Short mmCIF file of C-alpha atoms in Angstrom, two decimals:
data_model
loop_
_atom_site.label_atom_id
_atom_site.label_comp_id
_atom_site.label_asym_id
_atom_site.label_seq_id
_atom_site.Cartn_x
_atom_site.Cartn_y
_atom_site.Cartn_z
CA MET K 1 71.01 35.51 157.31
CA LYS K 2 70.17 32.44 154.63
CA ASN K 3 68.18 34.45 153.20
CA ILE K 4 69.77 38.07 153.17
CA LYS K 5 72.19 36.86 151.17
CA SER K 6 70.03 35.11 148.63
CA VAL K 7 68.72 37.99 148.29
CA ASN K 8 71.50 39.84 147.93
CA SER K 9 72.84 37.51 145.33
CA GLN K 10 68.95 38.64 143.26
CA ILE K 11 70.14 41.52 143.35
CA PHE K 12 73.74 40.76 142.03
CA ARG K 13 72.40 38.74 139.09
CA ASP K 14 69.67 41.75 138.46
CA ILE K 15 72.92 44.06 138.24
CA VAL K 16 74.76 41.90 136.06
CA ALA K 17 71.66 40.78 133.39
CA VAL K 18 70.93 45.39 133.65
CA SER K 19 74.44 46.01 132.58
CA LYS K 20 74.58 42.98 129.88
CA GLN K 21 72.71 45.07 127.92
CA LYS K 22 73.09 47.72 125.58
CA GLU K 23 71.82 51.34 127.02
CA LEU K 24 70.23 51.88 123.53
CA GLU K 25 68.37 48.94 123.83
CA PHE K 26 67.24 48.73 127.69
CA ASN K 27 66.36 52.14 127.47
CA ASN K 28 64.10 51.77 123.78
CA GLY K 29 62.52 48.46 125.68
CA GLN K 30 61.60 50.82 129.06
CA ASP K 31 60.04 53.70 126.26
CA GLY K 32 58.05 50.64 124.31
CA ALA K 33 57.09 49.69 128.27
CA ILE K 34 55.43 53.24 129.03
CA ILE K 35 54.25 53.43 125.59
CA LEU K 36 52.44 50.21 126.60
CA SER K 37 51.30 51.98 129.60
CA LEU K 38 49.38 54.41 128.62
CA LEU K 39 48.24 52.60 126.12
CA VAL K 40 45.94 50.62 128.49
CA MET K 41 45.59 52.91 130.99
CA PHE K 42 43.46 55.00 127.76
CA PHE K 43 42.26 52.15 126.09
CA THR K 44 40.48 49.92 129.58
CA PRO K 45 38.14 52.92 130.61
CA PHE K 46 38.03 54.62 127.16
CA LEU K 47 35.70 50.33 125.66
CA LEU K 48 35.11 50.34 129.35
CA LEU K 49 32.97 53.87 128.97
CA ASN K 50 31.63 53.09 125.57
CA GLU K 51 29.80 50.45 126.72
CA VAL K 52 28.06 52.57 128.97
CA ARG K 53 27.08 54.65 126.32
CA GLN K 54 26.19 51.90 124.69
CA PHE K 55 24.41 50.73 127.41
CA LEU K 56 22.41 54.61 128.49
CA GLN K 57 21.16 53.74 124.48
CA ILE K 58 23.18 57.46 123.76
CA ASP K 59 23.28 57.57 120.73
CA TYR K 60 26.77 57.76 118.53
CA SER K 61 28.15 60.83 118.06
CA PHE K 62 30.84 62.85 117.14
CA ALA K 63 30.41 64.52 120.58
CA ALA K 64 30.26 61.89 122.52
CA MET K 65 33.50 60.10 121.62
CA ALA K 66 35.17 62.82 121.59
CA SER K 67 33.58 63.27 125.74
CA ILE K 68 34.44 59.48 126.42
CA ALA K 69 38.39 60.43 124.90
CA VAL K 70 39.01 63.08 127.57
CA VAL K 71 37.66 61.92 130.08
CA SER K 72 40.27 58.39 128.87
CA LEU K 73 43.18 61.27 129.11
CA ILE K 74 42.17 62.62 131.88
CA LEU K 75 42.31 59.09 133.94
CA THR K 76 45.14 58.03 131.56
CA VAL K 77 47.50 61.31 133.35
CA ILE K 78 46.16 60.66 136.93
CA LEU K 79 46.96 56.80 136.98
CA TYR K 80 50.55 57.91 135.22
CA LYS K 81 51.12 59.87 137.66
CA VAL K 82 49.47 58.54 140.64
CA PHE K 83 51.40 54.60 139.25
CA LYS K 84 55.05 57.36 139.20
CA ILE K 85 55.32 55.11 135.01
CA SER K 86 57.92 57.12 134.43
CA GLN K 87 59.96 56.34 138.08
CA LYS K 88 58.92 52.49 137.25
CA PHE K 89 60.73 51.71 134.05
CA ALA K 90 63.49 54.12 134.21
CA ASP K 91 66.92 54.38 132.04
CA LYS K 92 69.86 51.87 133.10
CA GLU K 93 72.31 54.19 134.45
CA THR K 94 69.03 54.87 136.82
CA LEU K 95 67.97 51.21 137.40
CA LEU K 96 71.52 50.69 137.92
CA ASN K 97 72.07 52.97 140.88
CA SER K 98 69.45 52.32 142.26
CA LEU K 99 70.75 48.34 142.09
CA LEU K 100 73.49 49.49 143.63
CA SER K 101 72.82 51.13 146.26
CA MET K 102 70.60 48.33 147.66
CA TYR K 103 73.77 46.00 147.30
CA VAL K 104 75.45 44.77 149.78
CA PRO K 105 79.06 44.00 148.39
CA ASN K 106 80.89 40.79 149.23
CA ASN K 107 83.96 43.01 148.83
CA LYS K 108 83.98 45.94 150.31
CA ALA K 109 87.17 47.62 149.06
CA GLU K 110 86.01 47.26 145.69
CA PHE K 111 82.91 48.36 145.89
CA GLU K 112 84.63 50.99 147.42
CA ARG K 113 87.32 51.60 144.96
CA PHE K 114 84.17 51.06 142.37
CA LYS K 115 82.32 54.18 143.78
CA VAL K 116 85.07 56.88 144.06
CA GLU K 117 86.27 55.63 140.26
CA THR K 118 82.76 57.28 139.15
CA ARG K 119 82.46 60.24 141.04
CA ASN K 120 85.57 60.69 139.19
CA GLU K 121 84.94 59.46 135.53
CA PRO K 122 81.45 59.66 135.64
CA THR K 123 81.11 58.94 132.07
CA HIS K 124 82.85 55.74 132.16
CA PHE K 125 79.97 54.49 134.54
CA PHE K 126 78.98 51.42 131.94
CA GLU K 127 83.30 50.24 131.46
CA LEU K 128 83.34 51.29 135.34
CA ILE K 129 80.74 48.96 136.56
CA ASN K 130 81.57 45.96 133.99
CA GLU K 131 84.88 45.72 135.70
CA TRP K 132 83.33 45.62 138.81
CA ILE K 133 81.10 42.55 137.42
CA SER K 134 83.42 40.70 137.26
CA THR K 135 85.08 40.87 140.30
CA GLU K 136 82.61 40.84 142.01
CA LYS K 137 81.82 37.90 140.49
CA LEU K 138 84.74 35.56 141.51
CA THR K 139 83.43 36.17 145.57
CA TYR K 140 80.09 34.11 144.10
CA ALA K 141 82.72 32.07 142.39
CA LYS K 142 84.30 30.18 146.95
#
């Protein structure tokens, strides 16, 4: 039981941390992480294939480098889809919804009120979650 509470409190800490960040900054950080992942997924096979080219003593030519680039690009697309990179680096609202679905609230009545309000006014999601967080924090202060 204690382990469940610690996992739940960690999820709540994650919710608080994500909600504190500005949406644009958070989403830009996620975009940067996707770009960095794509670069790593492209250049790793590119450099490995280039080493294989050198080992096999294939001349440095446009055709050789273009084929290495194409193979690397195909591998990048496959890895992107297999690892579902776009889902791993979701935008702020998607991540908060995911965290909220895993969280078991201490104040269930307040959480239900929060869910009803977000259904009625989805455009005020970030304001509503900040209000809910402030009331939920009171349950952890006890």
